[in-house]
């Protein structure tokens, strides 16, 4: 049976709560700041549906029936410069959503709820509303409301993390409605704790100040620069990672990730989705500062979607190795100071203190100038491809 309670670790996809016929499962934040299920034993009838949809219990992703033997890879740039500039990478995700909406699919993606200060999934048929999803949200999304109507009929294009999509495909298979969906996931670094996000907001926001919109990967300083920006009701705050931004450095240093993220089974092309999206990093595109999306078509359905994307995007076929080059290929080591940092978040300790004391690897890394890092990356790529 799925684990139960605020002291556990799981993917936090929330599909168990969505599928429960008795609504016996609620999703709440764990003591470490990640979404987990809490089961009301007085309501539960032990039907087992939660076990069947749980990707965390299986450890092997659900394979689509039309999975391609040879994955197709692409470099994609949206032709609309405004969309590309607003998007985290090249704007391929919004182009895919646009095409799917034209076919009559309801769109399901992630927006930021500035009242609760959380990321959450939602469903819409309005492309303007779906623009809220364009800048990636680097915090765990609350999915229950967004996923609640997916099995009631209709067709849906669902965007989510690999583990969310895996559980959803299991659900669709059980309901024999797999053909109703196009599933889109992403190259995922992992998700950070809400304890971290709350500490970050507490550090930046003054008394009476409210966050209106976070821009997790603001391109104002360039696509590769990793700038974190906060639009509040009183001012605009913007900090590049190189200047020791306290969210990006702790997150990308792997100090605040969910436990399962360190041993993720969804690396490279391992996915239950039809399409996989992500930044097209690596030496080949290291000089590009506008943003390019690397896309993998994993199924026949995903390949057909890509055939229509040139109407909205510049699409170039690429080698899979190029698309996955800048992504994580192996398990991550759990930093020795992870628990001390999470405990510091819980106790409300001063965020810069936690960063400089327990994440020294990151601020020392930032001593190397950004342009020098880019040059080294380009030289390595040129050497390997001589």
Coordinates of N, CA and C in Angstrom, one line a residue, residues 62 64 66-67 74 76 89 91-101 103 105-110 121-122 130 133-134 136 141 143 147 150 155-169 172 178 180-188 266 268-279 293-299 301-306 309:
X62 N 6.0 3.4 -16.7 CA 5.0 2.8 -17.6 C 5.3 3.1 -19.0
X64 N 4.5 3.5 -22.9 CA 3.4 3.7 -23.8 C 3.4 2.6 -24.8
X66 N 2.7 2.8 -27.9 CA 3.2 3.2 -29.2 C 4.6 3.8 -29.1
X67 N 5.4 3.4 -28.1 CA 6.7 3.9 -27.9 C 7.6 3.6 -29.1
X74 N 15.0 16.9 -31.5 CA 14.8 18.1 -32.2 C 15.3 19.3 -31.4
X76 N 14.2 23.2 -31.1 CA 13.0 24.0 -31.4 C 13.1 25.4 -30.9
X89 N 12.9 28.3 -22.1 CA 13.9 28.0 -23.1 C 13.5 28.5 -24.5
X91 N 10.4 28.0 -26.1 CA 9.0 28.2 -26.4 C 8.3 27.1 -27.1
X92 N 8.9 25.9 -27.1 CA 8.3 24.8 -27.7 C 7.0 24.3 -27.0
X93 N 7.0 24.4 -25.7 CA 5.9 23.9 -24.9 C 4.6 24.7 -25.2
X94 N 4.7 26.0 -25.3 CA 3.5 26.8 -25.7 C 3.1 26.5 -27.1
X95 N 4.0 26.2 -28.0 CA 3.7 25.9 -29.4 C 2.9 24.6 -29.4
X96 N 3.4 23.6 -28.7 CA 2.7 22.3 -28.6 C 1.3 22.5 -28.0
X97 N 1.2 23.3 -27.0 CA -0.1 23.6 -26.4 C -1.1 24.3 -27.4
X98 N -0.5 25.2 -28.2 CA -1.3 25.9 -29.2 C -1.9 24.9 -30.2
X99 N -1.0 24.1 -30.7 CA -1.5 23.1 -31.7 C -2.5 22.1 -31.1
X100 N -2.3 21.7 -29.8 CA -3.2 20.7 -29.2 C -4.6 21.4 -28.9
X101 N -4.6 22.7 -28.6 CA -5.8 23.4 -28.3 C -6.6 23.6 -29.6
X103 N -6.7 21.4 -31.9 CA -7.3 20.1 -32.1 C -8.5 19.8 -31.2
X105 N -8.1 19.8 -27.7 CA -7.7 19.3 -26.4 C -7.8 20.4 -25.3
X106 N -8.2 20.0 -24.1 CA -8.1 20.8 -22.9 C -6.6 20.8 -22.5
X107 N -6.1 21.9 -22.1 CA -4.7 22.0 -21.7 C -4.5 22.0 -20.2
X108 N -3.6 21.2 -19.7 CA -3.3 21.1 -18.3 C -1.8 21.4 -18.0
X109 N -1.6 22.4 -17.2 CA -0.2 22.8 -16.9 C -0.1 23.4 -15.5
X110 N 1.0 24.1 -15.3 CA 1.3 24.6 -13.9 C 1.4 26.1 -13.9
X121 N -1.3 22.8 -10.6 CA -1.8 22.4 -11.9 C -3.2 22.9 -12.1
X122 N -3.5 23.3 -13.3 CA -4.9 23.7 -13.6 C -5.2 23.3 -15.0
X130 N -3.4 30.0 -20.4 CA -2.3 29.0 -20.4 C -0.9 29.6 -20.4
X133 N 1.8 29.3 -17.7 CA 2.6 28.2 -17.6 C 4.0 28.4 -18.2
X134 N 4.2 29.4 -19.0 CA 5.3 29.5 -19.9 C 6.7 29.6 -19.2
X136 N 8.9 28.2 -16.4 CA 8.8 27.0 -15.6 C 8.8 27.3 -14.1
X141 N 4.5 21.1 -7.7 CA 3.1 21.5 -8.0 C 2.1 20.7 -7.2
X143 N -1.3 19.1 -7.5 CA -1.9 18.6 -8.7 C -3.4 18.2 -8.6
X147 N -5.9 17.8 -11.8 CA -6.0 16.5 -12.4 C -7.4 15.9 -12.1
X150 N -9.8 14.7 -15.2 CA -9.2 14.1 -16.4 C -9.9 12.8 -16.8
X155 N -10.6 15.2 -24.2 CA -9.2 15.0 -24.5 C -8.3 16.1 -23.9
X156 N -7.1 15.6 -23.4 CA -6.3 16.5 -22.6 C -4.8 16.4 -23.1
X157 N -4.2 17.6 -23.1 CA -2.7 17.6 -23.3 C -2.2 18.0 -21.9
X158 N -1.4 17.1 -21.3 CA -1.0 17.3 -19.9 C 0.5 17.5 -19.8
X159 N 0.9 18.6 -19.2 CA 2.3 18.9 -19.0 C 2.7 18.7 -17.5
X160 N 3.8 18.0 -17.3 CA 4.1 17.8 -15.9 C 5.5 17.2 -15.7
X161 N 5.9 16.9 -14.5 CA 7.2 16.3 -14.3 C 7.1 14.8 -14.7
X162 N 8.2 14.1 -14.9 CA 8.2 12.7 -15.3 C 7.4 11.8 -14.4
X163 N 7.5 12.0 -13.1 CA 6.8 11.1 -12.1 C 5.3 11.4 -12.1
X164 N 4.9 12.7 -12.3 CA 3.5 13.0 -12.4 C 2.9 12.3 -13.6
X165 N 3.6 12.4 -14.8 CA 3.1 11.9 -16.0 C 3.1 10.3 -16.0
X166 N 4.1 9.7 -15.3 CA 4.1 8.3 -15.2 C 2.8 7.8 -14.4
X167 N 2.5 8.4 -13.3 CA 1.3 8.0 -12.6 C 0.1 8.2 -13.3
X168 N 0.0 9.3 -14.1 CA -1.2 9.6 -14.9 C -1.4 8.6 -16.0
X169 N -0.3 8.2 -16.6 CA -0.4 7.2 -17.7 C -0.9 5.9 -17.1
X172 N -4.6 6.4 -16.8 CA -5.2 6.3 -18.1 C -5.4 4.9 -18.6
X178 N -6.2 5.9 -22.5 CA -4.9 6.4 -22.9 C -4.9 7.2 -24.2
X180 N -7.0 9.3 -25.1 CA -7.6 10.7 -24.8 C -6.5 11.7 -24.5
X181 N -5.2 11.2 -24.3 CA -4.2 12.1 -23.7 C -3.0 12.2 -24.6
X182 N -2.4 13.4 -24.5 CA -1.0 13.6 -25.0 C -0.3 14.1 -23.7
X183 N 0.7 13.3 -23.4 CA 1.5 13.6 -22.2 C 2.8 14.2 -22.5
X184 N 3.1 15.3 -21.9 CA 4.4 16.0 -22.1 C 5.1 16.2 -20.8
X185 N 6.3 15.6 -20.7 CA 7.1 15.8 -19.4 C 8.4 16.6 -19.8
X186 N 9.3 16.6 -18.9 CA 10.5 17.5 -19.0 C 11.8 16.8 -18.5
X187 N 12.9 17.3 -19.0 CA 14.2 16.9 -18.3 C 14.2 17.6 -17.0
X188 N 14.1 16.8 -15.9 CA 13.9 17.3 -14.6 C 15.2 17.2 -13.7
X266 N 14.0 8.5 -14.3 CA 13.5 9.1 -15.6 C 14.6 10.0 -16.3
X268 N 17.5 11.0 -19.1 CA 17.6 11.0 -20.6 C 16.3 10.7 -21.3
X269 N 16.1 9.6 -22.0 CA 14.9 9.3 -22.7 C 14.0 8.4 -21.9
X270 N 14.3 8.1 -20.7 CA 13.5 7.2 -19.9 C 12.2 7.9 -19.4
X271 N 11.1 7.6 -20.0 CA 9.9 8.4 -19.8 C 8.6 7.7 -20.1
X272 N 7.5 8.0 -19.5 CA 6.2 7.5 -19.8 C 5.4 8.5 -20.7
X273 N 6.1 9.6 -21.1 CA 5.4 10.6 -21.9 C 5.5 10.4 -23.4
X274 N 4.7 11.2 -24.1 CA 4.8 11.2 -25.6 C 5.9 12.1 -26.1
X275 N 6.1 13.2 -25.3 CA 7.1 14.2 -25.7 C 7.9 14.6 -24.4
X276 N 9.2 14.9 -24.5 CA 10.0 15.4 -23.4 C 10.6 16.7 -23.9
X277 N 10.6 17.7 -23.0 CA 11.1 19.0 -23.3 C 12.2 19.4 -22.3
X278 N 13.0 20.3 -22.7 CA 14.0 20.9 -21.8 C 14.9 21.9 -22.5
X279 N 15.7 22.5 -21.7 CA 16.7 23.4 -22.3 C 17.7 22.6 -23.1
X293 N 14.7 25.0 -27.2 CA 14.1 23.9 -26.5 C 14.6 22.6 -27.2
X294 N 15.2 21.7 -26.4 CA 15.5 20.3 -26.8 C 14.2 19.5 -26.7
X295 N 13.8 18.8 -27.7 CA 12.6 18.0 -27.7 C 12.9 16.5 -28.1
X296 N 12.4 15.6 -27.3 CA 12.4 14.2 -27.7 C 11.0 13.7 -28.0
X297 N 10.8 13.2 -29.2 CA 9.5 12.5 -29.5 C 9.7 11.0 -29.1
X298 N 8.9 10.6 -28.2 CA 9.1 9.3 -27.6 C 8.1 8.2 -28.1
X299 N 7.0 8.7 -28.7 CA 6.0 7.8 -29.2 C 5.5 8.2 -30.6
X301 N 2.5 9.0 -31.3 CA 1.7 10.2 -31.1 C 2.5 11.5 -31.0
X302 N 3.6 11.4 -30.2 CA 4.5 12.6 -30.0 C 5.1 13.0 -31.3
X303 N 5.5 12.0 -32.1 CA 6.1 12.3 -33.4 C 5.2 13.0 -34.4
X304 N 3.9 12.6 -34.3 CA 2.9 13.3 -35.1 C 2.7 14.7 -34.7
X305 N 2.7 15.0 -33.4 CA 2.6 16.4 -33.0 C 3.8 17.2 -33.5
X306 N 5.0 16.6 -33.5 CA 6.2 17.4 -34.0 C 6.1 17.6 -35.5
X309 N 4.6 21.1 -35.8 CA 5.2 22.2 -35.1 C 5.8 23.2 -36.0

